[in-house]
C-alpha positions as a printed NumPy array, in Angstrom:
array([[108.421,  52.873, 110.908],
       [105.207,  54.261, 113.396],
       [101.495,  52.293, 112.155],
       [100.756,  55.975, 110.615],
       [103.932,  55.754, 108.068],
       [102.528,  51.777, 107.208],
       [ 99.408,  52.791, 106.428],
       [ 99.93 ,  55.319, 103.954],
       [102.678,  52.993, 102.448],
       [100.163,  50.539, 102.119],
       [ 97.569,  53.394, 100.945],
       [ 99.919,  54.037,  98.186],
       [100.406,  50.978,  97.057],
       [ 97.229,  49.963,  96.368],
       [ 96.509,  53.565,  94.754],
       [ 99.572,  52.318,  92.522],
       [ 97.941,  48.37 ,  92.259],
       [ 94.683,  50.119,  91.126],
       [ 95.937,  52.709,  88.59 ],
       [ 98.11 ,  49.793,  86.413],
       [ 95.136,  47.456,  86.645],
       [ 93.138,  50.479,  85.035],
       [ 95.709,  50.976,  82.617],
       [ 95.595,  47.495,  81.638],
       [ 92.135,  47.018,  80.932],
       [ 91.76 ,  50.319,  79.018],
       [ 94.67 ,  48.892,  76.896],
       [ 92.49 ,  45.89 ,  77.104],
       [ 89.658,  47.902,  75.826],
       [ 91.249,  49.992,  73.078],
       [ 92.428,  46.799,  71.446],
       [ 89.319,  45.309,  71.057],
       [ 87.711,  48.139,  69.404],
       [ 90.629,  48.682,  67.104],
       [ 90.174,  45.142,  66.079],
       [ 86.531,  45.816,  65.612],
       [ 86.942,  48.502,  63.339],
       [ 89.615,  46.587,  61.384],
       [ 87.1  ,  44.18 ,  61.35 ],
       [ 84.284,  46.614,  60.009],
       [ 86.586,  47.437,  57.264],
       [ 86.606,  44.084,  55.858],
       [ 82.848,  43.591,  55.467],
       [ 82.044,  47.061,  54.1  ],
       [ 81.504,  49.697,  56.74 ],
       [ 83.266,  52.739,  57.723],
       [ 84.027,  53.152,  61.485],
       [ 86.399,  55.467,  61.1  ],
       [ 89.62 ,  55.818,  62.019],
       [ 91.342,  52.832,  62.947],
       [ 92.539,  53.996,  66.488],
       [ 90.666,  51.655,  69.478],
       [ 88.774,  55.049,  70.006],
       [ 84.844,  54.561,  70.657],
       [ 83.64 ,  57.228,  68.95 ],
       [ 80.21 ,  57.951,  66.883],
       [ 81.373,  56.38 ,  63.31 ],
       [ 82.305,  53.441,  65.264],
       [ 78.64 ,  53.04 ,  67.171],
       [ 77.045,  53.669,  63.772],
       [ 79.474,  51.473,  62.021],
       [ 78.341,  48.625,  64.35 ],
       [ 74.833,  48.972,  64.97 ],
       [ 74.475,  49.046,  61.007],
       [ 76.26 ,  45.906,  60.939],
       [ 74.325,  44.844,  63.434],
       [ 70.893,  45.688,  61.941],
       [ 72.291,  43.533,  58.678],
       [ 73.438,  40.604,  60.197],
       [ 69.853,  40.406,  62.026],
       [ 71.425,  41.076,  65.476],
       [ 69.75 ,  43.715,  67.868],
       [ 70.726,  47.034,  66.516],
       [ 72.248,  48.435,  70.309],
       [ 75.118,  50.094,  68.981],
       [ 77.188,  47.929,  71.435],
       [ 80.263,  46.264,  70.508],
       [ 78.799,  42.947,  72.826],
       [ 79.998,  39.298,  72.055],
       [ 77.787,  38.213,  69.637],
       [ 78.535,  41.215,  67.277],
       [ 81.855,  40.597,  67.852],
       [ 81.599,  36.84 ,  67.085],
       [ 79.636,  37.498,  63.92 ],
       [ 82.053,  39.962,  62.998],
       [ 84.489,  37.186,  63.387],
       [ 82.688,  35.229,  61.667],
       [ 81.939,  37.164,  58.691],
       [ 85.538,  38.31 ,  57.915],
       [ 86.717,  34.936,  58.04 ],
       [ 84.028,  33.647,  55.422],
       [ 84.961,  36.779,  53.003],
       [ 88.609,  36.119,  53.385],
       [ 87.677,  32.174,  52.289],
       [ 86.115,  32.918,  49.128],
       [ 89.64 ,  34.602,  48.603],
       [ 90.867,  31.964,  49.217],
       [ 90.906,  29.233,  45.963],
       [ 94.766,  29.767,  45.132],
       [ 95.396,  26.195,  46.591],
       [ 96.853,  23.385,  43.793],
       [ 94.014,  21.431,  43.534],
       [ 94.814,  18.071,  44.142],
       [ 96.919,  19.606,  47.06 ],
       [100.306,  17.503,  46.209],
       [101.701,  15.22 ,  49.006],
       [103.878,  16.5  ,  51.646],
       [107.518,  15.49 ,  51.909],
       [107.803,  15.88 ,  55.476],
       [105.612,  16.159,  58.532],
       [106.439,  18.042,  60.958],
       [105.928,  17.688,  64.425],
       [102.742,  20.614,  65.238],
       [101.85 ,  19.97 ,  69.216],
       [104.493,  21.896,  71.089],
       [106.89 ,  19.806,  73.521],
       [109.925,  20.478,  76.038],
       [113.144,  19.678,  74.413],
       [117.148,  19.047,  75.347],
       [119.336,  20.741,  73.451],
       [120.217,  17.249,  72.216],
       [116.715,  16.408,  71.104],
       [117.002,  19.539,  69.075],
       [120.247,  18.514,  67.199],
       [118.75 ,  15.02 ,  66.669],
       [115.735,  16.592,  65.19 ],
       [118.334,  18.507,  62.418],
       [119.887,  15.929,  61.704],
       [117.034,  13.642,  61.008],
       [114.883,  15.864,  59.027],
       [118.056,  16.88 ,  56.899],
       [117.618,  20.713,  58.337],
       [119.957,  23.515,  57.916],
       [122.101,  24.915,  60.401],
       [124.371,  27.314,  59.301],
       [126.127,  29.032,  61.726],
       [128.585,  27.149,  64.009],
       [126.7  ,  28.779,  67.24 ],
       [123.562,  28.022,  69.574],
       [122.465,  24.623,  69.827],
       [125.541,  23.087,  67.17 ],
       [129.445,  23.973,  67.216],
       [129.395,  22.999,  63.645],
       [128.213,  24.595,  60.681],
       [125.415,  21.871,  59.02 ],
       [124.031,  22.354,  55.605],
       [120.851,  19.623,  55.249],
       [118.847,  18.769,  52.124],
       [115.853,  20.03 ,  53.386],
       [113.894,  21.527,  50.119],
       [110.835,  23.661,  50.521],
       [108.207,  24.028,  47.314],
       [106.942,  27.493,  48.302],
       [104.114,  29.657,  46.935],
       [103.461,  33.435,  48.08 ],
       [100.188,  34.914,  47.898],
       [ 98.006,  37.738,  48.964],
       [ 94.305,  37.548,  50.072],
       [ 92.605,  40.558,  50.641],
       [ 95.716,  42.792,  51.77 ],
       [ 97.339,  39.702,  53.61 ],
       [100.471,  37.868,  52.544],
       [101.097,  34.718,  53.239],
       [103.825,  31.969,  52.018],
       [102.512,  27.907,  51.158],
       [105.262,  25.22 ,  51.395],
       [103.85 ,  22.024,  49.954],
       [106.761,  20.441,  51.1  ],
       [105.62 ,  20.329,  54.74 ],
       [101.707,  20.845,  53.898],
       [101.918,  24.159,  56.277],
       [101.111,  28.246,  55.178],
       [103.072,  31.007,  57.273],
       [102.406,  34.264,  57.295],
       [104.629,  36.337,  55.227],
       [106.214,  39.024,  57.719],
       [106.615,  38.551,  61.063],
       [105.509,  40.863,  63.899],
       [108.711,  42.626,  65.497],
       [109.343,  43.105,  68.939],
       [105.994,  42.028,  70.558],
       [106.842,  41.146,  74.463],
       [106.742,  37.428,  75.356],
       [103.59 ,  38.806,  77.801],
       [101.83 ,  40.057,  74.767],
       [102.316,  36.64 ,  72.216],
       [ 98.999,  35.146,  73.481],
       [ 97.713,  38.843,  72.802],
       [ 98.637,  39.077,  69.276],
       [ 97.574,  35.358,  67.931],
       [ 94.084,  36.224,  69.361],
       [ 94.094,  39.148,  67.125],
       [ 95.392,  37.481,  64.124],
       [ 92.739,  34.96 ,  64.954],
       [ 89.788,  37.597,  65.269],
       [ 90.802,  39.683,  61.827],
       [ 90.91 ,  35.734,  60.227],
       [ 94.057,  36.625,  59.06 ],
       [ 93.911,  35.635,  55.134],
       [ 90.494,  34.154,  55.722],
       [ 91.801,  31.517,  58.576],
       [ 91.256,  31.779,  62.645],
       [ 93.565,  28.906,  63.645],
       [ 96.816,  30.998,  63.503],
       [ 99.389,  29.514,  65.998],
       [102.821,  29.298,  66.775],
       [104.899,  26.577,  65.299],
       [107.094,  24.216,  67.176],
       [110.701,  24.406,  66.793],
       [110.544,  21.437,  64.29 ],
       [108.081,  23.539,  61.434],
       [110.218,  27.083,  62.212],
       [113.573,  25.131,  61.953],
       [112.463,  23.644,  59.023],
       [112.775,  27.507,  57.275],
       [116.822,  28.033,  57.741],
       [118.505,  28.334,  54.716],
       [122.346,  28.678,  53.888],
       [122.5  ,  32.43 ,  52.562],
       [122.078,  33.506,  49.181],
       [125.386,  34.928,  47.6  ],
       [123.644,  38.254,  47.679],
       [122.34 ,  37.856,  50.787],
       [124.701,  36.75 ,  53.082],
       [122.926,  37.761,  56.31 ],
       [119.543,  36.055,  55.45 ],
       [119.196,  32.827,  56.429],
       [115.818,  32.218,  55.037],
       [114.322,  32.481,  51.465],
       [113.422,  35.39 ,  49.883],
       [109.574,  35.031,  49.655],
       [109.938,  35.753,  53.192],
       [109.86 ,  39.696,  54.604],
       [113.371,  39.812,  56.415],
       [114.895,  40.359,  59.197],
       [113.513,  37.852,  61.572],
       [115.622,  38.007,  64.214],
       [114.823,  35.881,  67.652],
       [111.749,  34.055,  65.999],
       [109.739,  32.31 ,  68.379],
       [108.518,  29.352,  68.525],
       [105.507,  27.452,  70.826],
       [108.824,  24.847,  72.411],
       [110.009,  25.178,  75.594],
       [113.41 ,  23.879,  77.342],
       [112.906,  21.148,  79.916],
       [113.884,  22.298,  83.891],
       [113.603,  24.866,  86.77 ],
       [114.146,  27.556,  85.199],
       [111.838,  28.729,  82.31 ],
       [113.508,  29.267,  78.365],
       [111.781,  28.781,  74.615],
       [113.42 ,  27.78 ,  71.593],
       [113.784,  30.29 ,  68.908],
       [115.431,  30.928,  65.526],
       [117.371,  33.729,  64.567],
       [117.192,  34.217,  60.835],
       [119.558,  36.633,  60.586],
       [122.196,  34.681,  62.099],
       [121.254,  31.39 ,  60.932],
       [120.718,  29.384,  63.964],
       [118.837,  27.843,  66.717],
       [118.772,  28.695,  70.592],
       [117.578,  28.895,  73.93 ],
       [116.29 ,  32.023,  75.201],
       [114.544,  33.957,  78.468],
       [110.475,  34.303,  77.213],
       [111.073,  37.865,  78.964],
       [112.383,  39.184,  76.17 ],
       [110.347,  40.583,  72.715],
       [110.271,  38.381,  69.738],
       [109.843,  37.984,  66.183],
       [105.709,  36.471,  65.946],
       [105.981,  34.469,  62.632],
       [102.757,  32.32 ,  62.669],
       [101.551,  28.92 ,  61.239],
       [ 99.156,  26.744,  59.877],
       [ 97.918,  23.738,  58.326],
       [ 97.086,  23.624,  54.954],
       [ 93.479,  22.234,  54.894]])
């Protein structure tokens, strides 16, 4: 190849480098606004459609939020409106949110909440100490196990989110899962559960393969193919969870609820987002 055929290759390339990193951070872009105007929606003003289009119901919507919350009235969606916006869905969502059992009653079990790299023999140690479920003879078990694990679940709805309470491990999931979201994009997505203080709460996460394990069920007669209870929105296929597998090569632990066990699995792939938290 002559040094007149390299450089244009190389020309090309970076024309190519340059147009996906401009894609990217309009994506970038688009999804911050959307979230904005979802945002705006909660606290009372009307930006529009919902599309992560900048447009002039948006600018009003914000600088009139801006001019009530006693920030400077620009118009631009900067980071203190967009903290305060934060902020101010998450404290409406709270005042939704007094459908706790006051006292809150003792857990049963604690689960393990700070992710960790695990064998596949730490994971069938973990069922069978915490009396889990494992009903499919496949994945991490070549046996079919069926635990005592007993959940005392709650379902509830605060402001247009639904969300499931098990007092039996003190946590609160959200209801449905998000389907298919690339294993590039799960950081993505618990941000912006975080920002729209999903059900009045910004410490969303992933749970560890302990709390998500802790859901399989053996099926229902009338619902052979769920492995999961029915307060939940099924399917939740490969449901992914904040564990990795120790080694060279890099794989997460997931559940698949529709099969009704645990495995390994690439983080390339897209996954079921089913996220967690503490009760307070």
């Amino acid at each position: 190849m002559n040094p007149r055929h390299i450089m244009l290759l190389g020309m090309t390339l970076l024309l190519l480098l340059g147009l996906s990193l401009t894609v990217q951070a309009a994506d970038d872009e688009a999804a911050v606004i959307e979230q904005a105007q979802q945002q705006l929606q909660i606290v009372g003003y009307d930006p529009g459609p919902v599309d992560g289009l900048w447009g002039p119901k948006t600018q009003a919507a914000v600088k009139a939020f801006q001019r009530d919350a006693g920030l400077a009235a620009t118009g631009n969606l900067d980071d203190p409106t967009r903290a305060r916006l934060t902020e101010q869905v998450r404290e409406q969502k709270q005042q939704e949110a007094s459908f706790l059992q006051e006292p809150i009653p003792p857990k049963q079990l604690a689960l393990r909440s700070t992710p960790a790299a695990l064998t596949s023999a730490e994971i069938v140690q973990m069922i069978r100490e915490h009396g889990f479920h494992h009903p499919a003879a496949t994945g991490v078990l070549s046996e079919s196990i069926t635990g005592n694990m007993s959940h005392q679940y709650e379902g509830h709805t605060l402001a247009g989110d639904k969300i499931v309470v098990d007092y039996a491990t003190g946590l609160m999931w959200q209801q449905a899962a998000a389907d298919f979201v690339p294993g590039a994009d799960v950081q993505r997505h618990i941000e912006r559960m975080n920002g729209l203080a999903y059900a009045g709460f910004s410490d969303w996460r992933l749970p560890t393969i302990a709390e998500l394990a802790s859901l399989l069920e053996p099926p229902a007669p009338d619902t052979p193919l769920d492995f999961i209870a029915p307060v939940f929105e099924v399917p939740l296929w490969f449901c992914l969870s904040a564990d990795t597998v120790p080694g060279a090569e890099a794989s997460v632990w997931v559940v698949s609820f529709e099969d009704g066990y645990i495995l390994d699995h690439t983080p390339q792939d897209d996954f079921y987002i089913l996220l967690v938290r503490a009760i307070p």
